[in-house]
Short mmCIF file of C-alpha atoms and ligand atoms in Angstrom, two decimals:
data_model
loop_
_atom_site.label_atom_id
_atom_site.label_comp_id
_atom_site.label_asym_id
_atom_site.label_seq_id
_atom_site.Cartn_x
_atom_site.Cartn_y
_atom_site.Cartn_z
CA MET A 1 66.98 107.63 39.63
CA LYS A 2 63.56 106.66 38.15
CA SER A 3 62.36 103.39 39.91
CA SER A 4 61.13 100.57 37.86
CA PRO A 5 57.58 100.24 37.14
CA VAL A 6 55.63 97.70 39.20
CA SER A 7 53.25 95.15 37.62
CA VAL A 8 50.83 92.82 39.24
CA VAL A 9 50.11 89.81 37.21
CA THR A 10 47.05 87.50 38.45
CA GLY A 11 47.21 84.12 37.22
CA GLY A 12 51.22 84.47 37.32
CA ALA A 13 51.78 80.93 37.76
CA GLY A 14 49.62 80.04 34.68
CA PHE A 15 50.88 79.37 31.11
CA LEU A 16 50.49 82.84 29.76
CA GLY A 17 50.70 84.58 33.14
CA SER A 18 54.23 83.08 33.63
CA HIS A 19 55.47 83.91 30.33
CA LEU A 20 54.22 87.44 30.78
CA CYS A 21 56.26 87.65 33.97
CA ASP A 22 59.44 86.71 32.33
CA ARG A 23 58.77 89.45 29.81
CA LEU A 24 57.92 92.16 32.17
CA LEU A 25 61.10 91.21 34.24
CA ALA A 26 63.02 91.37 31.00
CA GLU A 27 61.68 94.99 30.32
CA GLY A 28 62.82 95.88 33.68
CA HIS A 29 59.52 95.71 35.76
CA ARG A 30 59.33 94.46 39.36
CA VAL A 31 56.70 92.10 39.17
CA ILE A 32 54.07 90.59 41.78
CA ALA A 33 52.52 87.40 40.56
CA LEU A 34 49.24 86.28 42.37
CA ASP A 35 47.81 82.96 41.80
CA ASN A 36 45.65 80.45 43.71
CA LEU A 37 47.15 77.58 41.83
CA ILE A 38 44.05 75.73 41.20
CA THR A 39 45.24 75.61 37.57
CA GLY A 40 48.44 77.47 37.75
CA ASN A 41 51.84 75.62 38.85
CA VAL A 42 54.61 77.27 40.72
CA ALA A 43 56.98 74.95 38.62
CA ASN A 44 56.08 77.70 35.72
CA ILE A 45 57.82 80.30 37.92
CA GLU A 46 60.39 78.47 39.85
CA HIS A 47 63.13 79.84 37.81
CA LEU A 48 62.31 83.27 39.31
CA ALA A 49 62.66 82.39 42.91
CA GLY A 50 65.02 84.32 44.99
CA ARG A 51 65.11 87.31 42.58
CA ASP A 52 64.51 90.41 44.45
CA ASP A 53 62.46 91.84 41.65
CA PHE A 54 59.99 89.08 41.47
CA ARG A 55 57.39 88.15 44.29
CA PHE A 56 54.82 85.38 44.51
CA LEU A 57 51.71 85.41 46.64
CA LYS A 58 49.43 82.50 46.65
CA HIS A 59 46.23 84.44 46.56
CA ASP A 60 42.68 84.00 45.18
CA VAL A 61 41.87 87.29 43.38
CA THR A 62 38.18 86.94 44.03
CA GLU A 63 39.14 87.85 47.45
CA TYR A 64 40.19 91.31 48.74
CA LEU A 65 43.70 91.89 48.48
CA PHE A 66 45.89 94.75 50.04
CA LEU A 67 49.14 95.40 48.63
CA PRO A 68 51.48 98.13 50.12
CA GLY A 69 53.32 100.53 47.80
CA PRO A 70 53.04 101.51 44.24
CA VAL A 71 51.66 99.53 41.31
CA ASP A 72 51.79 100.71 37.83
CA PHE A 73 50.22 98.11 35.80
CA VAL A 74 47.62 95.25 36.70
CA PHE A 75 47.42 92.38 34.30
CA HIS A 76 44.36 90.19 34.87
CA PHE A 77 45.36 86.71 33.69
CA ALA A 78 43.82 84.57 36.33
CA SER A 79 41.24 82.20 34.89
CA PRO A 80 40.60 78.37 34.31
CA ALA A 81 41.25 78.60 30.51
CA SER A 82 40.79 75.05 28.94
CA PRO A 83 37.34 73.66 28.33
CA ILE A 84 38.06 70.67 30.71
CA ASP A 85 39.13 73.19 33.35
CA TYR A 86 35.95 75.44 32.91
CA LEU A 87 33.72 72.26 32.88
CA GLU A 88 35.23 70.97 36.23
CA LEU A 89 35.45 74.42 37.86
CA PRO A 90 32.31 76.31 36.51
CA ILE A 91 31.78 78.54 39.71
CA GLN A 92 35.37 79.42 40.15
CA THR A 93 35.34 80.18 36.32
CA LEU A 94 32.40 82.39 36.90
CA LYS A 95 33.88 84.04 40.08
CA VAL A 96 37.37 84.96 38.70
CA GLY A 97 35.88 86.40 35.53
CA ALA A 98 33.52 88.44 37.48
CA LEU A 99 34.42 89.03 41.19
CA GLY A 100 38.08 88.48 40.28
CA THR A 101 38.07 90.99 37.56
CA HIS A 102 36.13 93.47 39.67
CA LYS A 103 38.82 93.04 42.71
CA ALA A 104 41.73 93.36 40.07
CA LEU A 105 39.99 96.73 38.54
CA GLY A 106 39.60 97.88 42.24
CA LEU A 107 43.47 97.45 42.60
CA ALA A 108 44.32 99.36 39.67
CA ARG A 109 41.99 102.16 40.61
CA ALA A 110 43.33 102.48 44.19
CA LYS A 111 46.81 102.66 42.78
CA GLY A 112 46.29 104.76 39.71
CA ALA A 113 47.49 101.70 37.73
CA ARG A 114 46.87 100.86 34.03
CA PHE A 115 44.72 97.58 33.63
CA LEU A 116 44.90 94.94 30.98
CA LEU A 117 42.31 92.36 30.87
CA ALA A 118 43.00 88.77 29.33
CA SER A 119 39.98 88.34 27.32
CA THR A 120 39.30 85.60 24.91
CA SER A 121 38.19 84.50 21.40
CA GLU A 122 35.40 82.66 23.16
CA VAL A 123 33.57 85.94 23.48
CA TYR A 124 32.63 85.36 19.87
CA GLY A 125 31.22 81.88 20.76
CA ASP A 126 30.46 79.79 17.65
CA PRO A 127 30.87 82.62 15.34
CA LEU A 128 28.53 83.55 12.46
CA VAL A 129 31.15 85.93 10.88
CA HIS A 130 34.57 84.74 9.64
CA PRO A 131 37.27 85.57 10.29
CA GLN A 132 36.11 87.49 13.52
CA PRO A 133 36.82 91.17 13.68
CA GLU A 134 36.58 93.08 17.17
CA THR A 135 33.37 94.56 15.92
CA TYR A 136 31.46 91.33 15.98
CA TRP A 137 29.31 90.86 18.99
CA GLY A 138 29.46 86.91 18.92
CA ASN A 139 27.07 83.90 19.04
CA VAL A 140 27.33 82.59 22.51
CA ASN A 141 25.21 80.08 24.33
CA PRO A 142 24.99 81.53 27.82
CA ILE A 143 23.41 78.55 29.45
CA GLY A 144 25.74 75.98 27.73
CA PRO A 145 28.70 74.25 29.61
CA ARG A 146 31.01 76.70 27.91
CA GLY A 147 28.82 79.77 29.01
CA VAL A 148 30.63 79.99 32.22
CA TYR A 149 33.71 80.90 30.74
CA ASP A 150 32.19 82.83 27.66
CA GLU A 151 29.80 84.98 29.74
CA ALA A 152 32.47 85.48 32.49
CA LYS A 153 34.89 86.98 30.03
CA ARG A 154 31.94 89.15 28.39
CA PHE A 155 31.20 90.45 31.82
CA ALA A 156 34.74 91.08 32.51
CA GLU A 157 34.90 93.22 29.32
CA ALA A 158 31.79 95.00 30.14
CA ILE A 159 33.03 95.77 33.77
CA THR A 160 36.46 96.85 32.25
CA MET A 161 34.77 99.35 29.91
CA ALA A 162 32.70 100.57 32.73
CA TYR A 163 35.61 101.41 34.93
CA HIS A 164 37.22 102.95 31.91
CA ARG A 165 34.10 105.26 31.32
CA ALA A 166 33.05 105.73 34.75
CA HIS A 167 36.29 106.26 36.47
CA GLY A 168 38.67 107.11 33.78
CA LEU A 169 40.79 104.08 34.30
CA ASP A 170 43.43 103.52 31.49
CA THR A 171 42.26 100.08 30.57
CA LYS A 172 43.09 97.40 27.75
CA ILE A 173 41.57 94.35 26.56
CA VAL A 174 43.24 91.59 24.53
CA ARG A 175 41.10 88.89 22.97
CA ILE A 176 43.34 86.00 23.10
CA PHE A 177 42.88 83.33 20.23
CA ASN A 178 44.40 79.67 20.76
CA THR A 179 47.76 79.90 21.82
CA TYR A 180 50.36 77.26 22.34
CA GLY A 181 53.90 76.71 23.85
CA PRO A 182 56.15 75.52 26.77
CA ARG A 183 54.34 75.43 30.09
CA MET A 184 50.80 74.24 29.03
CA ARG A 185 49.62 71.89 31.37
CA PRO A 186 49.82 68.48 30.17
CA ARG A 187 46.43 67.38 31.16
CA ASP A 188 44.40 70.56 30.48
CA GLY A 189 42.72 68.77 27.95
CA ARG A 190 43.13 71.49 25.10
CA VAL A 191 44.22 70.28 21.82
CA VAL A 192 47.97 70.98 21.90
CA PRO A 193 48.90 69.28 25.05
CA ALA A 194 46.45 66.41 24.23
CA PHE A 195 47.84 65.58 20.77
CA VAL A 196 51.61 66.24 21.57
CA SER A 197 51.24 63.84 24.81
CA GLN A 198 49.44 61.20 23.14
CA ALA A 199 51.94 61.42 19.94
CA LEU A 200 55.05 61.25 22.12
CA ARG A 201 53.55 58.09 23.97
CA ASN A 202 52.33 56.59 20.45
CA GLU A 203 48.71 56.49 21.92
CA PRO A 204 45.84 57.25 19.62
CA ILE A 205 44.99 60.95 18.87
CA THR A 206 41.65 61.64 20.17
CA VAL A 207 40.14 63.96 17.36
CA PHE A 208 36.73 65.28 18.49
CA GLY A 209 33.83 65.13 15.96
CA ASP A 210 35.00 64.80 12.21
CA GLY A 211 37.78 67.01 12.88
CA LEU A 212 36.64 69.71 10.26
CA GLN A 213 36.23 72.34 12.72
CA THR A 214 38.94 74.78 12.48
CA ARG A 215 41.43 76.66 14.82
CA SER A 216 44.45 79.07 14.38
CA PHE A 217 47.39 78.66 16.55
CA CYS A 218 49.57 81.41 17.84
CA PHE A 219 52.98 80.73 19.63
CA VAL A 220 53.31 82.22 23.06
CA SER A 221 56.12 84.50 22.41
CA ASP A 222 54.28 86.28 19.42
CA LEU A 223 51.19 86.57 21.74
CA ILE A 224 53.21 87.94 24.76
CA GLU A 225 54.78 90.65 22.25
CA GLY A 226 51.22 91.76 21.32
CA ILE A 227 50.33 92.08 24.96
CA TRP A 228 53.32 94.12 25.70
CA ARG A 229 52.61 96.56 22.61
CA LEU A 230 49.12 96.83 23.83
CA ALA A 231 50.01 97.67 27.42
CA GLN A 232 52.30 100.49 26.19
CA SER A 233 49.68 101.78 23.81
CA ASP A 234 46.66 104.05 24.26
CA GLU A 235 44.21 101.66 23.00
CA HIS A 236 40.96 101.14 24.99
CA GLU A 237 39.00 99.02 22.75
CA PRO A 238 39.49 95.26 22.55
CA VAL A 239 42.23 93.97 20.20
CA ASN A 240 42.56 90.53 18.83
CA ILE A 241 45.81 88.68 19.38
CA GLY A 242 46.16 85.40 17.60
CA ASN A 243 47.71 83.87 14.29
CA PRO A 244 45.33 83.95 11.40
CA ALA A 245 46.89 80.71 9.80
CA GLU A 246 43.63 78.54 9.92
CA MET A 247 43.65 74.56 9.70
CA THR A 248 41.23 71.95 10.56
CA VAL A 249 41.84 70.10 13.86
CA LEU A 250 42.37 66.74 11.54
CA GLN A 251 45.18 68.54 9.73
CA PHE A 252 46.48 69.73 13.16
CA ALA A 253 46.56 66.19 14.31
CA GLU A 254 48.53 64.88 11.26
CA LYS A 255 51.03 67.64 11.75
CA ILE A 256 51.80 66.74 15.21
CA VAL A 257 52.12 63.00 14.41
CA ALA A 258 54.62 63.88 11.68
CA LEU A 259 56.63 66.26 14.02
CA CYS A 260 56.85 63.83 16.68
CA GLU A 261 57.76 60.94 14.28
CA SER A 262 54.85 59.15 16.11
CA ARG A 263 53.19 55.82 15.32
CA SER A 264 49.88 57.22 16.79
CA VAL A 265 46.69 56.59 14.75
CA ILE A 266 43.93 59.03 14.79
CA VAL A 267 40.70 57.98 16.48
CA HIS A 268 37.53 59.95 16.56
CA ARG A 269 35.64 60.94 19.98
CA PRO A 270 32.45 62.90 20.29
CA LEU A 271 32.37 66.51 19.71
CA PRO A 272 32.02 68.65 22.95
CA VAL A 273 28.80 70.72 23.32
CA ASP A 274 28.97 73.93 21.54
CA ASP A 275 32.45 73.50 20.28
CA PRO A 276 33.00 76.22 17.77
CA LYS A 277 33.09 75.22 14.23
CA VAL A 278 35.43 77.70 12.94
CA ARG A 279 37.95 80.33 14.50
CA GLN A 280 40.35 82.67 12.97
CA PRO A 281 41.37 85.98 14.07
CA ASP A 282 41.09 89.13 12.09
CA ILE A 283 44.13 90.95 13.20
CA ARG A 284 43.89 94.12 11.22
CA ARG A 285 43.38 96.39 14.44
CA ALA A 286 46.51 94.84 15.80
CA ARG A 287 48.52 95.39 12.81
CA GLU A 288 47.27 98.94 12.40
CA ARG A 289 47.28 100.26 15.84
CA LEU A 290 50.06 98.14 17.46
CA GLY A 291 52.28 97.45 14.31
CA TRP A 292 52.12 93.80 15.54
CA SER A 293 51.77 90.55 13.69
CA PRO A 294 52.69 86.99 14.45
CA ARG A 295 56.36 86.02 13.32
CA VAL A 296 56.71 82.47 14.55
CA PRO A 297 55.85 79.87 11.86
CA LEU A 298 53.69 76.84 13.22
CA GLU A 299 56.40 74.24 12.82
CA ASP A 300 59.17 76.39 14.64
CA GLY A 301 56.73 76.74 17.68
CA LEU A 302 55.64 73.32 17.60
CA ARG A 303 59.03 71.92 17.79
CA GLN A 304 59.81 73.95 20.85
CA THR A 305 56.56 72.94 22.46
CA ILE A 306 57.34 69.20 21.45
CA ALA A 307 60.62 69.55 23.17
CA TYR A 308 58.99 70.87 26.27
CA PHE A 309 56.91 67.96 26.57
CA ARG A 310 59.53 65.34 25.54
CA ASN A 311 61.35 66.75 28.47
CA LEU A 312 58.42 66.29 30.69
CA LEU A 313 57.99 62.63 29.54
CA ASP A 314 61.66 61.94 30.08
CA ARG A 315 61.34 63.07 33.79
CA GLY A 316 58.14 61.04 34.36
CA LEU A 317 56.07 64.09 34.41
CA LEU A 318 54.02 63.62 31.48
N1 LIG B 1 40.13 68.84 20.59
C1 LIG B 1 40.26 67.46 19.80
N2 LIG B 1 40.83 66.55 20.64
C2 LIG B 1 41.36 66.77 21.78
C3 LIG B 1 41.17 68.08 22.29
C4 LIG B 1 40.65 69.14 21.61
O1 LIG B 1 39.85 67.16 18.62
O2 LIG B 1 41.89 65.97 22.60
C5 LIG B 1 39.50 69.68 19.39
C6 LIG B 1 38.40 70.61 20.13
O3 LIG B 1 37.25 69.87 19.90
C7 LIG B 1 38.41 71.88 19.36
C8 LIG B 1 39.78 72.10 19.09
O4 LIG B 1 40.56 70.84 19.16
O5 LIG B 1 37.60 71.73 18.31
C9 LIG B 1 40.47 73.01 19.87
O6 LIG B 1 40.20 72.57 21.29
P1 LIG B 1 40.87 73.34 22.71
O7 LIG B 1 40.25 72.55 23.82
O8 LIG B 1 42.23 73.39 22.45
O9 LIG B 1 40.35 74.74 22.84
P2 LIG B 1 39.13 75.63 22.23
O10 LIG B 1 39.68 76.13 20.93
O11 LIG B 1 38.01 74.59 21.68
O12 LIG B 1 38.70 76.72 23.01
#
């Protein structure tokens, strides 16, 4: 009998990492999740505890890791990922993108495993091309406060391609655009947890700047489907995964207030430094090469997300 593939997921207790673990297990993989828990949370994987096809190791992926036995896939998802997190953890953000990616690639190479890097739309910085195709090289401020994340991920892409070219490693790079869904950390400062928790508590909704900056929001199940398809593919170039439905942050705030049936009012707060003015994925490559496109309408995804946060609120965890 053919044994099940073994996948290692760094950042496995995070928002995206934990959803990826669920999907891999559903596909019959055995999963080893690594996380140092600085922004991850074991609550995201507690439903997997006790399964014999799942293991969790509290480990910092910037440190050397010895894993016995075969590994077929390494998914490198560990990183602080919200602007507040990487402002508070600048060195850790740089280290996990640089040293952590090097270690994760080393593990994949030692095991002859396929490697998938979670990269980001932040590699495009404050983009001068709109929407952003993978061929756009970006407009990043290397020394600004967001530079720690943007440049770490750009380095991560560079070293991933170097391992592919120099060592023939089978590598993939997904550039993840704004994604939302259950298991986002309530206080990670990102717009979805911030607005939903404010709306549920009938507190003011904090729109940064004039709110005319745009984002495009992808539901987590769509994102994971894209990543699954990419992992199965022979693609080595970066692939954008995100939902092209673009809106202003102000429109988004109004939608959240309406869906939460909230009495919150909108207030304006200063715009963070280097906050991108626009962001929308060009997903032609994902459509053509992976046959992927997003399926979940924003309202459906938001209803599931709001239900998750409402449950946290009811349990006193919000
Ligand atoms: N934002 C906001 N209020 C908040 C949090 C975020 O207006 O309480 C804005 C932020 O300035 C940005 C957008 O929402 O323009 C998305 O921010 P997020 O932190 O989710 O991630 P980003 O897309 O900037 O990486």
